[in-house]
Amino acid sequence: MLSVDEVKELASRARAGDTASFSKLVRAHYRACYCTALAVVRLPEDARDVAQDALVAAYRKIGSCQEPARFSGWLLTIVRHQAIEHLRTRASARRLRERAAVDVPAPAAPDGLLRDRLLAAAEGLTGRQAEVLFLHDLEGCTHPEIAGLLGISEVLSRQVLFEARKKMRQRLADGPAANHDDDEVPGGGP
Amino acid sequence: MSDPNEKLDLSCLDLAPDDLSLDAATALVMARVLEDQAQRQSLWSLLGAYSKWAAGLATATAAVFWFLALSAPEPAPAPTAPQPEAALLSWSEPDAEPSVTEMLVVLGDAP
């Protein structure tokens, strides 16, 4: 990950219209954006689209980034907003599909079973827990980096990660049935 | 029970696991950024070109209206109504000798 000074320098240049500097920022933040989006939308492909849309939107709005040193936090805020907007769109699209009674099969994914189990287990996490977990265990951010990105203390970051992992392990150990406790089961059995 | 401090393996959720895929994702985003920038620039240049024409047209229209306003004939002064009181007062002077015609005009009985 880039240092705060590097981010500040690159963001200042990007604000002045330097696309090469923005490209470096994109590369450095792409995975963090993806993790933040995944924490909200909980579907990898959707999270990738949200991250990309948010990065494009960030370049368009970069003039409003008043403090280049805090570019990373500013960018993740855009990602969160974009992800929430995506959830709204997804919800209305789902309602439309349900109304039309059209079944759209989900695309098959590699490691589908494990991936589905992880995603189902992550359903039990709060947005903050999922974000910290993905940033740490997927992106590989350190606690100081997470604290800087999310504007929280390192202690809180450690605490949230601990809780998130505990919940995940519990739900993974309990199996798929436990992960769907809260879900509606169509025509649920006895 | 496994240790909650142990890292979870979430690699199957990773859509850009190596440098190559990260480079590809970055290139994709930058292509969209540049396309978006080009579209906005072309929109601005289009607006800029049209705004020059619009400004020219507005100036010409204003000039025409200004010219027409200046060259229009002065409106004729409204006819002043006769003031019989003043005339009657002037006849009260000792040396005043109004003619018959004048008196008829002032009194509103002119032929």
PDB file of C-alpha atoms in Angstrom:
ATOM      1  CA  MET A   1       0.000   0.000   0.000  1.00  0.00           C
ATOM      2  CA  LEU A   2       1.105   3.582  -0.601  1.00  0.00           C
ATOM      3  CA  SER A   3       2.227   5.842   2.231  1.00  0.00           C
ATOM      4  CA  VAL A   4       0.091   8.823   3.229  1.00  0.00           C
ATOM      5  CA  ASP A   5       2.615  11.190   1.642  1.00  0.00           C
ATOM      6  CA  GLU A   6       2.569   9.245  -1.618  1.00  0.00           C
ATOM      7  CA  VAL A   7      -1.228   9.223  -1.658  1.00  0.00           C
ATOM      8  CA  LYS A   8      -1.266  12.962  -0.973  1.00  0.00           C
ATOM      9  CA  GLU A   9       1.189  13.664  -3.777  1.00  0.00           C
ATOM     10  CA  LEU A  10      -0.607  11.462  -6.298  1.00  0.00           C
ATOM     11  CA  ALA A  11      -4.041  12.779  -5.342  1.00  0.00           C
ATOM     12  CA  SER A  12      -2.840  16.371  -5.713  1.00  0.00           C
ATOM     13  CA  ARG A  13      -1.524  15.590  -9.187  1.00  0.00           C
ATOM     14  CA  ALA A  14      -4.700  13.730 -10.102  1.00  0.00           C
ATOM     15  CA  ARG A  15      -6.715  16.764  -8.997  1.00  0.00           C
ATOM     16  CA  ALA A  16      -4.661  18.806 -11.442  1.00  0.00           C
ATOM     17  CA  GLY A  17      -5.733  16.407 -14.216  1.00  0.00           C
ATOM     18  CA  ASP A  18      -2.809  13.974 -14.240  1.00  0.00           C
ATOM     19  CA  THR A  19      -4.398  10.661 -15.253  1.00  0.00           C
ATOM     20  CA  ALA A  20      -1.134   8.728 -14.793  1.00  0.00           C
ATOM     21  CA  SER A  21      -1.153   9.630 -11.097  1.00  0.00           C
ATOM     22  CA  PHE A  22      -4.794   8.626 -10.834  1.00  0.00           C
ATOM     23  CA  SER A  23      -3.933   5.310 -12.477  1.00  0.00           C
ATOM     24  CA  LYS A  24      -1.410   4.628  -9.678  1.00  0.00           C
ATOM     25  CA  LEU A  25      -4.052   5.482  -7.109  1.00  0.00           C
ATOM     26  CA  VAL A  26      -6.504   3.123  -8.801  1.00  0.00           C
ATOM     27  CA  ARG A  27      -4.015   0.273  -8.726  1.00  0.00           C
ATOM     28  CA  ALA A  28      -3.173   0.896  -5.088  1.00  0.00           C
ATOM     29  CA  HIS A  29      -6.807   1.168  -3.974  1.00  0.00           C
ATOM     30  CA  TYR A  30      -8.599  -1.239  -6.293  1.00  0.00           C
ATOM     31  CA  ARG A  31      -8.618  -4.161  -3.877  1.00  0.00           C
ATOM     32  CA  ALA A  32      -9.604  -2.006  -0.904  1.00  0.00           C
ATOM     33  CA  CYS A  33     -12.484  -0.610  -2.967  1.00  0.00           C
ATOM     34  CA  TYR A  34     -13.514  -4.141  -3.881  1.00  0.00           C
ATOM     35  CA  CYS A  35     -13.422  -5.241  -0.216  1.00  0.00           C
ATOM     36  CA  THR A  36     -15.520  -2.267   0.881  1.00  0.00           C
ATOM     37  CA  ALA A  37     -18.026  -2.890  -1.898  1.00  0.00           C
ATOM     38  CA  LEU A  38     -18.134  -6.602  -1.054  1.00  0.00           C
ATOM     39  CA  ALA A  39     -18.874  -5.757   2.578  1.00  0.00           C
ATOM     40  CA  VAL A  40     -22.027  -3.973   1.400  1.00  0.00           C
ATOM     41  CA  VAL A  41     -23.284  -5.892  -1.637  1.00  0.00           C
ATOM     42  CA  ARG A  42     -21.958  -9.350  -0.568  1.00  0.00           C
ATOM     43  CA  LEU A  43     -21.629 -10.630  -4.137  1.00  0.00           C
ATOM     44  CA  PRO A  44     -18.120 -10.656  -5.680  1.00  0.00           C
ATOM     45  CA  GLU A  45     -19.156  -9.831  -9.248  1.00  0.00           C
ATOM     46  CA  ASP A  46     -21.423  -7.010  -8.110  1.00  0.00           C
ATOM     47  CA  ALA A  47     -18.695  -5.752  -5.772  1.00  0.00           C
ATOM     48  CA  ARG A  48     -16.235  -5.632  -8.678  1.00  0.00           C
ATOM     49  CA  ASP A  49     -18.676  -3.599 -10.775  1.00  0.00           C
ATOM     50  CA  VAL A  50     -19.388  -1.257  -7.878  1.00  0.00           C
ATOM     51  CA  ALA A  51     -15.661  -0.750  -7.221  1.00  0.00           C
ATOM     52  CA  GLN A  52     -15.026   0.080 -10.875  1.00  0.00           C
ATOM     53  CA  ASP A  53     -17.995   2.447 -11.101  1.00  0.00           C
ATOM     54  CA  ALA A  54     -16.890   4.161  -7.895  1.00  0.00           C
ATOM     55  CA  LEU A  55     -13.334   4.646  -9.191  1.00  0.00           C
ATOM     56  CA  VAL A  56     -14.643   6.222 -12.391  1.00  0.00           C
ATOM     57  CA  ALA A  57     -16.974   8.439 -10.353  1.00  0.00           C
ATOM     58  CA  ALA A  58     -14.071   9.362  -8.056  1.00  0.00           C
ATOM     59  CA  TYR A  59     -12.058  10.747 -10.959  1.00  0.00           C
ATOM     60  CA  ARG A  60     -15.056  12.771 -12.074  1.00  0.00           C
ATOM     61  CA  LYS A  61     -15.459  14.202  -8.560  1.00  0.00           C
ATOM     62  CA  ILE A  62     -11.806  14.503  -7.634  1.00  0.00           C
ATOM     63  CA  GLY A  63     -12.072  18.277  -7.503  1.00  0.00           C
ATOM     64  CA  SER A  64     -14.245  17.867  -4.412  1.00  0.00           C
ATOM     65  CA  CYS A  65     -11.518  15.943  -2.567  1.00  0.00           C
ATOM     66  CA  GLN A  66     -10.431  18.898  -0.448  1.00  0.00           C
ATOM     67  CA  GLU A  67      -7.723  17.052   1.484  1.00  0.00           C
ATOM     68  CA  PRO A  68      -5.566  14.935  -0.835  1.00  0.00           C
ATOM     69  CA  ALA A  69      -3.912  13.319   2.203  1.00  0.00           C
ATOM     70  CA  ARG A  70      -7.279  11.789   3.053  1.00  0.00           C
ATOM     71  CA  PHE A  71      -7.966  10.581  -0.471  1.00  0.00           C
ATOM     72  CA  SER A  72      -8.251   6.916   0.602  1.00  0.00           C
ATOM     73  CA  GLY A  73     -11.039   7.531   3.114  1.00  0.00           C
ATOM     74  CA  TRP A  74     -12.769   9.869   0.667  1.00  0.00           C
ATOM     75  CA  LEU A  75     -12.618   7.188  -2.038  1.00  0.00           C
ATOM     76  CA  LEU A  76     -14.035   4.458   0.212  1.00  0.00           C
ATOM     77  CA  THR A  77     -16.931   6.760   1.120  1.00  0.00           C
ATOM     78  CA  ILE A  78     -17.755   7.011  -2.582  1.00  0.00           C
ATOM     79  CA  VAL A  79     -17.544   3.213  -2.854  1.00  0.00           C
ATOM     80  CA  ARG A  80     -19.955   2.776   0.078  1.00  0.00           C
ATOM     81  CA  HIS A  81     -22.456   5.203  -1.432  1.00  0.00           C
ATOM     82  CA  GLN A  82     -22.166   3.501  -4.803  1.00  0.00           C
ATOM     83  CA  ALA A  83     -22.650   0.089  -3.170  1.00  0.00           C
ATOM     84  CA  ILE A  84     -25.759   1.218  -1.308  1.00  0.00           C
ATOM     85  CA  GLU A  85     -27.133   2.662  -4.530  1.00  0.00           C
ATOM     86  CA  HIS A  86     -26.371  -0.664  -6.213  1.00  0.00           C
ATOM     87  CA  LEU A  87     -28.273  -2.530  -3.483  1.00  0.00           C
ATOM     88  CA  ARG A  88     -31.302  -0.305  -4.089  1.00  0.00           C
ATOM     89  CA  THR A  89     -31.144  -0.971  -7.820  1.00  0.00           C
ATOM     90  CA  ARG A  90     -30.684  -4.689  -7.195  1.00  0.00           C
ATOM     91  CA  ALA A  91     -33.662  -4.758  -4.856  1.00  0.00           C
ATOM     92  CA  SER A  92     -35.907  -3.045  -7.391  1.00  0.00           C
ATOM     93  CA  ALA A  93     -34.632  -5.330 -10.165  1.00  0.00           C
ATOM     94  CA  ARG A  94     -35.405  -8.340  -7.985  1.00  0.00           C
ATOM     95  CA  ARG A  95     -38.886  -7.034  -7.297  1.00  0.00           C
ATOM     96  CA  LEU A  96     -39.413  -6.607 -11.033  1.00  0.00           C
ATOM     97  CA  ARG A  97     -38.189 -10.146 -11.687  1.00  0.00           C
ATOM     98  CA  GLU A  98     -40.445 -11.527  -8.987  1.00  0.00           C
ATOM     99  CA  ARG A  99     -43.363  -9.639 -10.458  1.00  0.00           C
ATOM    100  CA  ALA A 100     -42.581 -11.040 -13.887  1.00  0.00           C
ATOM    101  CA  ALA A 101     -41.968 -14.477 -12.329  1.00  0.00           C
ATOM    102  CA  VAL A 102     -38.847 -15.009 -14.387  1.00  0.00           C
ATOM    103  CA  ASP A 103     -36.116 -17.178 -12.935  1.00  0.00           C
ATOM    104  CA  VAL A 104     -32.659 -15.891 -13.777  1.00  0.00           C
ATOM    105  CA  PRO A 105     -30.090 -18.553 -12.937  1.00  0.00           C
ATOM    106  CA  ALA A 106     -27.054 -17.311 -11.017  1.00  0.00           C
ATOM    107  CA  PRO A 107     -23.815 -17.566 -12.965  1.00  0.00           C
ATOM    108  CA  ALA A 108     -21.688 -20.534 -12.008  1.00  0.00           C
ATOM    109  CA  ALA A 109     -18.504 -19.591 -10.208  1.00  0.00           C
ATOM    110  CA  PRO A 110     -15.263 -21.438  -9.591  1.00  0.00           C
ATOM    111  CA  ASP A 111     -15.007 -22.728  -6.046  1.00  0.00           C
ATOM    112  CA  GLY A 112     -18.734 -22.103  -5.985  1.00  0.00           C
ATOM    113  CA  LEU A 113     -19.480 -24.232  -2.955  1.00  0.00           C
ATOM    114  CA  LEU A 114     -16.804 -22.774  -0.694  1.00  0.00           C
ATOM    115  CA  ARG A 115     -17.492 -19.296  -1.969  1.00  0.00           C
ATOM    116  CA  ASP A 116     -21.198 -19.656  -1.315  1.00  0.00           C
ATOM    117  CA  ARG A 117     -20.509 -20.974   2.176  1.00  0.00           C
ATOM    118  CA  LEU A 118     -18.232 -18.034   2.947  1.00  0.00           C
ATOM    119  CA  LEU A 119     -20.731 -15.539   1.581  1.00  0.00           C
ATOM    120  CA  ALA A 120     -23.552 -17.157   3.505  1.00  0.00           C
ATOM    121  CA  ALA A 121     -21.464 -17.055   6.684  1.00  0.00           C
ATOM    122  CA  ALA A 122     -20.620 -13.398   6.027  1.00  0.00           C
ATOM    123  CA  GLU A 123     -24.341 -12.625   5.942  1.00  0.00           C
ATOM    124  CA  GLY A 124     -24.218 -12.746   9.733  1.00  0.00           C
ATOM    125  CA  LEU A 125     -21.654  -9.948   9.920  1.00  0.00           C
ATOM    126  CA  THR A 126     -22.431  -6.271  10.255  1.00  0.00           C
ATOM    127  CA  GLY A 127     -21.228  -3.981   7.486  1.00  0.00           C
ATOM    128  CA  ARG A 128     -18.319  -2.764   9.608  1.00  0.00           C
ATOM    129  CA  GLN A 129     -17.305  -6.316  10.594  1.00  0.00           C
ATOM    130  CA  ALA A 130     -17.422  -7.471   6.984  1.00  0.00           C
ATOM    131  CA  GLU A 131     -15.415  -4.457   5.813  1.00  0.00           C
ATOM    132  CA  VAL A 132     -12.675  -4.967   8.400  1.00  0.00           C
ATOM    133  CA  LEU A 133     -12.595  -8.711   7.772  1.00  0.00           C
ATOM    134  CA  PHE A 134     -12.321  -8.355   3.991  1.00  0.00           C
ATOM    135  CA  LEU A 135      -9.752  -5.563   4.218  1.00  0.00           C
ATOM    136  CA  HIS A 136      -7.594  -7.591   6.599  1.00  0.00           C
ATOM    137  CA  ASP A 137      -7.992 -11.192   5.485  1.00  0.00           C
ATOM    138  CA  LEU A 138      -8.661 -10.628   1.783  1.00  0.00           C
ATOM    139  CA  GLU A 139      -6.807  -7.434   0.890  1.00  0.00           C
ATOM    140  CA  GLY A 140      -4.072  -7.946   3.468  1.00  0.00           C
ATOM    141  CA  CYS A 141      -4.292  -4.507   5.084  1.00  0.00           C
ATOM    142  CA  THR A 142      -2.693  -4.039   8.481  1.00  0.00           C
ATOM    143  CA  HIS A 143      -4.637  -2.630  11.415  1.00  0.00           C
ATOM    144  CA  PRO A 144      -2.994   0.808  11.146  1.00  0.00           C
ATOM    145  CA  GLU A 145      -3.952   0.861   7.454  1.00  0.00           C
ATOM    146  CA  ILE A 146      -7.534  -0.185   8.198  1.00  0.00           C
ATOM    147  CA  ALA A 147      -7.727   2.431  10.951  1.00  0.00           C
ATOM    148  CA  GLY A 148      -6.571   5.076   8.472  1.00  0.00           C
ATOM    149  CA  LEU A 149      -8.979   3.934   5.749  1.00  0.00           C
ATOM    150  CA  LEU A 150     -12.055   3.662   7.942  1.00  0.00           C
ATOM    151  CA  GLY A 151     -11.312   6.486  10.353  1.00  0.00           C
ATOM    152  CA  ILE A 152     -11.363   4.223  13.413  1.00  0.00           C
ATOM    153  CA  SER A 153      -8.776   3.351  16.049  1.00  0.00           C
ATOM    154  CA  GLU A 154      -6.417   0.404  15.663  1.00  0.00           C
ATOM    155  CA  VAL A 155      -7.825  -1.103  18.844  1.00  0.00           C
ATOM    156  CA  LEU A 156     -11.331  -1.009  17.426  1.00  0.00           C
ATOM    157  CA  SER A 157     -10.085  -2.498  14.177  1.00  0.00           C
ATOM    158  CA  ARG A 158      -8.549  -5.453  16.074  1.00  0.00           C
ATOM    159  CA  GLN A 159     -11.683  -5.878  18.157  1.00  0.00           C
ATOM    160  CA  VAL A 160     -14.003  -5.819  15.151  1.00  0.00           C
ATOM    161  CA  LEU A 161     -11.809  -8.303  13.284  1.00  0.00           C
ATOM    162  CA  PHE A 162     -11.779 -10.641  16.266  1.00  0.00           C
ATOM    163  CA  GLU A 163     -15.584 -10.576  16.484  1.00  0.00           C
ATOM    164  CA  ALA A 164     -15.973 -11.007  12.736  1.00  0.00           C
ATOM    165  CA  ARG A 165     -13.700 -14.037  12.584  1.00  0.00           C
ATOM    166  CA  LYS A 166     -15.396 -15.581  15.598  1.00  0.00           C
ATOM    167  CA  LYS A 167     -18.814 -15.200  13.972  1.00  0.00           C
ATOM    168  CA  MET A 168     -17.554 -16.513  10.645  1.00  0.00           C
ATOM    169  CA  ARG A 169     -15.938 -19.593  12.180  1.00  0.00           C
ATOM    170  CA  GLN A 170     -19.020 -20.266  14.249  1.00  0.00           C
ATOM    171  CA  ARG A 171     -21.329 -20.061  11.246  1.00  0.00           C
ATOM    172  CA  LEU A 172     -18.973 -22.089   9.054  1.00  0.00           C
ATOM    173  CA  ALA A 173     -18.697 -24.766  11.754  1.00  0.00           C
ATOM    174  CA  ASP A 174     -22.464 -24.883  12.233  1.00  0.00           C
ATOM    175  CA  GLY A 175     -22.896 -25.682   8.561  1.00  0.00           C
ATOM    176  CA  PRO A 176     -25.176 -24.380   5.833  1.00  0.00           C
ATOM    177  CA  ALA A 177     -28.370 -24.878   7.836  1.00  0.00           C
ATOM    178  CA  ALA A 178     -27.238 -22.394  10.496  1.00  0.00           C
ATOM    179  CA  ASN A 179     -26.307 -19.843   7.848  1.00  0.00           C
ATOM    180  CA  HIS A 180     -29.862 -19.767   6.582  1.00  0.00           C
ATOM    181  CA  ASP A 181     -31.593 -19.528   9.964  1.00  0.00           C
ATOM    182  CA  ASP A 182     -32.846 -16.067   9.179  1.00  0.00           C
ATOM    183  CA  ASP A 183     -33.615 -16.754   5.549  1.00  0.00           C
ATOM    184  CA  GLU A 184     -37.008 -17.503   4.186  1.00  0.00           C
ATOM    185  CA  VAL A 185     -37.118 -21.034   2.896  1.00  0.00           C
ATOM    186  CA  PRO A 186     -39.662 -21.352   0.106  1.00  0.00           C
ATOM    187  CA  GLY A 187     -41.949 -24.214   0.985  1.00  0.00           C
ATOM    188  CA  GLY A 188     -39.865 -24.869   4.071  1.00  0.00           C
ATOM    189  CA  GLY A 189     -40.021 -28.389   5.430  1.00  0.00           C
ATOM    190  CA  PRO A 190     -40.972 -29.513   8.926  1.00  0.00           C
TER     191      PRO A 190
ATOM    192  CA  MET B   1     -12.261 -24.670  18.265  1.00  0.00           C
ATOM    193  CA  SER B   2      -9.975 -22.737  15.920  1.00  0.00           C
ATOM    194  CA  ASP B   3      -8.197 -19.574  16.968  1.00  0.00           C
ATOM    195  CA  PRO B   4     -10.120 -16.366  16.129  1.00  0.00           C
ATOM    196  CA  ASN B   5      -6.748 -14.666  15.701  1.00  0.00           C
ATOM    197  CA  GLU B   6      -5.935 -16.961  12.818  1.00  0.00           C
ATOM    198  CA  LYS B   7      -6.477 -15.444   9.391  1.00  0.00           C
ATOM    199  CA  LEU B   8      -9.451 -16.757   7.413  1.00  0.00           C
ATOM    200  CA  ASP B   9      -8.788 -17.989   3.921  1.00  0.00           C
ATOM    201  CA  LEU B  10     -11.019 -15.803   1.778  1.00  0.00           C
ATOM    202  CA  SER B  11      -8.980 -16.209  -1.403  1.00  0.00           C
ATOM    203  CA  CYS B  12     -11.929 -17.687  -3.303  1.00  0.00           C
ATOM    204  CA  LEU B  13     -13.650 -14.295  -2.977  1.00  0.00           C
ATOM    205  CA  ASP B  14     -10.689 -12.529  -4.554  1.00  0.00           C
ATOM    206  CA  LEU B  15     -11.366 -11.415  -8.122  1.00  0.00           C
ATOM    207  CA  ALA B  16      -7.937  -9.794  -8.603  1.00  0.00           C
ATOM    208  CA  PRO B  17      -5.600 -12.191  -6.832  1.00  0.00           C
ATOM    209  CA  ASP B  18      -2.380 -11.491  -8.743  1.00  0.00           C
ATOM    210  CA  ASP B  19      -0.540  -8.544 -10.278  1.00  0.00           C
ATOM    211  CA  LEU B  20      -1.662  -9.462 -13.767  1.00  0.00           C
ATOM    212  CA  SER B  21      -5.371  -9.348 -12.959  1.00  0.00           C
ATOM    213  CA  LEU B  22      -4.853  -6.198 -10.897  1.00  0.00           C
ATOM    214  CA  ASP B  23      -3.139  -4.562 -13.881  1.00  0.00           C
ATOM    215  CA  ALA B  24      -6.007  -5.650 -16.116  1.00  0.00           C
ATOM    216  CA  ALA B  25      -8.583  -4.253 -13.698  1.00  0.00           C
ATOM    217  CA  THR B  26      -6.662  -0.978 -13.431  1.00  0.00           C
ATOM    218  CA  ALA B  27      -6.428  -0.715 -17.217  1.00  0.00           C
ATOM    219  CA  LEU B  28     -10.163  -1.325 -17.503  1.00  0.00           C
ATOM    220  CA  VAL B  29     -10.953   1.397 -14.973  1.00  0.00           C
ATOM    221  CA  MET B  30      -8.566   3.848 -16.624  1.00  0.00           C
ATOM    222  CA  ALA B  31     -10.070   3.144 -20.045  1.00  0.00           C
ATOM    223  CA  ARG B  32     -13.477   4.028 -18.617  1.00  0.00           C
ATOM    224  CA  VAL B  33     -12.039   7.126 -16.906  1.00  0.00           C
ATOM    225  CA  LEU B  34     -10.494   8.370 -20.159  1.00  0.00           C
ATOM    226  CA  GLU B  35     -13.640   7.596 -22.141  1.00  0.00           C
ATOM    227  CA  ASP B  36     -15.722   9.467 -19.576  1.00  0.00           C
ATOM    228  CA  GLN B  37     -13.280  12.396 -19.679  1.00  0.00           C
ATOM    229  CA  ALA B  38     -13.362  12.502 -23.482  1.00  0.00           C
ATOM    230  CA  GLN B  39     -17.160  12.470 -23.489  1.00  0.00           C
ATOM    231  CA  ARG B  40     -17.314  15.302 -20.977  1.00  0.00           C
ATOM    232  CA  GLN B  41     -14.726  17.305 -22.916  1.00  0.00           C
ATOM    233  CA  SER B  42     -16.596  16.845 -26.178  1.00  0.00           C
ATOM    234  CA  LEU B  43     -19.821  17.860 -24.452  1.00  0.00           C
ATOM    235  CA  TRP B  44     -18.153  21.006 -23.130  1.00  0.00           C
ATOM    236  CA  SER B  45     -16.631  21.836 -26.491  1.00  0.00           C
ATOM    237  CA  LEU B  46     -20.025  21.334 -28.119  1.00  0.00           C
ATOM    238  CA  LEU B  47     -21.628  23.597 -25.536  1.00  0.00           C
ATOM    239  CA  GLY B  48     -18.773  26.064 -26.017  1.00  0.00           C
ATOM    240  CA  ALA B  49     -19.239  26.154 -29.788  1.00  0.00           C
ATOM    241  CA  TYR B  50     -22.991  26.573 -29.477  1.00  0.00           C
ATOM    242  CA  SER B  51     -22.611  29.224 -26.790  1.00  0.00           C
ATOM    243  CA  LYS B  52     -20.474  31.354 -29.171  1.00  0.00           C
ATOM    244  CA  TRP B  53     -23.218  31.186 -31.791  1.00  0.00           C
ATOM    245  CA  ALA B  54     -25.874  31.869 -29.161  1.00  0.00           C
ATOM    246  CA  ALA B  55     -23.951  34.862 -27.804  1.00  0.00           C
ATOM    247  CA  GLY B  56     -23.484  36.246 -31.329  1.00  0.00           C
ATOM    248  CA  LEU B  57     -27.157  35.842 -32.132  1.00  0.00           C
ATOM    249  CA  ALA B  58     -28.199  37.493 -28.873  1.00  0.00           C
ATOM    250  CA  THR B  59     -25.854  40.436 -29.511  1.00  0.00           C
ATOM    251  CA  ALA B  60     -27.171  40.885 -33.051  1.00  0.00           C
ATOM    252  CA  THR B  61     -30.787  40.724 -31.866  1.00  0.00           C
ATOM    253  CA  ALA B  62     -30.089  43.269 -29.125  1.00  0.00           C
ATOM    254  CA  ALA B  63     -28.375  45.568 -31.653  1.00  0.00           C
ATOM    255  CA  VAL B  64     -31.350  45.368 -34.023  1.00  0.00           C
ATOM    256  CA  PHE B  65     -33.814  46.192 -31.241  1.00  0.00           C
ATOM    257  CA  TRP B  66     -31.617  49.049 -30.046  1.00  0.00           C
ATOM    258  CA  PHE B  67     -31.354  50.465 -33.563  1.00  0.00           C
ATOM    259  CA  LEU B  68     -35.114  50.197 -34.071  1.00  0.00           C
ATOM    260  CA  ALA B  69     -35.775  51.852 -30.735  1.00  0.00           C
ATOM    261  CA  LEU B  70     -33.460  54.765 -31.585  1.00  0.00           C
ATOM    262  CA  SER B  71     -34.735  55.275 -35.112  1.00  0.00           C
ATOM    263  CA  ALA B  72     -38.449  55.200 -34.234  1.00  0.00           C
ATOM    264  CA  PRO B  73     -40.151  58.634 -34.570  1.00  0.00           C
ATOM    265  CA  GLU B  74     -40.753  60.571 -31.384  1.00  0.00           C
ATOM    266  CA  PRO B  75     -44.342  60.135 -30.259  1.00  0.00           C
ATOM    267  CA  ALA B  76     -46.481  63.202 -30.898  1.00  0.00           C
ATOM    268  CA  PRO B  77     -47.164  65.232 -27.773  1.00  0.00           C
ATOM    269  CA  ALA B  78     -50.599  64.727 -26.389  1.00  0.00           C
ATOM    270  CA  PRO B  79     -52.906  67.592 -27.343  1.00  0.00           C
ATOM    271  CA  THR B  80     -53.244  69.977 -24.478  1.00  0.00           C
ATOM    272  CA  ALA B  81     -56.735  70.599 -23.366  1.00  0.00           C
ATOM    273  CA  PRO B  82     -57.869  74.244 -23.461  1.00  0.00           C
ATOM    274  CA  GLN B  83     -57.764  75.921 -20.122  1.00  0.00           C
ATOM    275  CA  PRO B  84     -60.772  78.221 -20.000  1.00  0.00           C
ATOM    276  CA  GLU B  85     -60.073  79.358 -16.430  1.00  0.00           C
ATOM    277  CA  ALA B  86     -56.738  80.939 -17.385  1.00  0.00           C
ATOM    278  CA  ALA B  87     -58.276  82.660 -20.406  1.00  0.00           C
ATOM    279  CA  LEU B  88     -61.187  83.986 -18.387  1.00  0.00           C
ATOM    280  CA  LEU B  89     -58.759  85.312 -15.782  1.00  0.00           C
ATOM    281  CA  SER B  90     -56.710  87.061 -18.467  1.00  0.00           C
ATOM    282  CA  TRP B  91     -59.857  88.749 -19.768  1.00  0.00           C
ATOM    283  CA  SER B  92     -60.355  90.294 -16.314  1.00  0.00           C
ATOM    284  CA  GLU B  93     -57.376  92.529 -16.986  1.00  0.00           C
ATOM    285  CA  PRO B  94     -58.496  96.107 -17.671  1.00  0.00           C
ATOM    286  CA  ASP B  95     -56.888  96.291 -21.087  1.00  0.00           C
ATOM    287  CA  ALA B  96     -58.020  92.841 -22.240  1.00  0.00           C
ATOM    288  CA  GLU B  97     -60.187  92.854 -25.341  1.00  0.00           C
ATOM    289  CA  PRO B  98     -60.882  89.293 -26.477  1.00  0.00           C
ATOM    290  CA  SER B  99     -62.347  88.867 -29.893  1.00  0.00           C
ATOM    291  CA  VAL B 100     -65.628  87.079 -30.425  1.00  0.00           C
ATOM    292  CA  THR B 101     -63.952  84.136 -32.092  1.00  0.00           C
ATOM    293  CA  GLU B 102     -61.508  83.830 -29.231  1.00  0.00           C
ATOM    294  CA  MET B 103     -64.330  83.856 -26.718  1.00  0.00           C
ATOM    295  CA  LEU B 104     -66.223  81.202 -28.637  1.00  0.00           C
ATOM    296  CA  VAL B 105     -63.132  78.974 -28.773  1.00  0.00           C
ATOM    297  CA  VAL B 106     -62.489  79.317 -25.049  1.00  0.00           C
ATOM    298  CA  LEU B 107     -66.093  78.745 -24.139  1.00  0.00           C
ATOM    299  CA  GLY B 108     -66.244  75.676 -26.345  1.00  0.00           C
ATOM    300  CA  ASP B 109     -68.718  77.000 -28.811  1.00  0.00           C
ATOM    301  CA  ALA B 110     -66.470  77.523 -31.779  1.00  0.00           C
ATOM    302  CA  PRO B 111     -67.924  76.673 -35.188  1.00  0.00           C
TER     303      PRO B 111
END
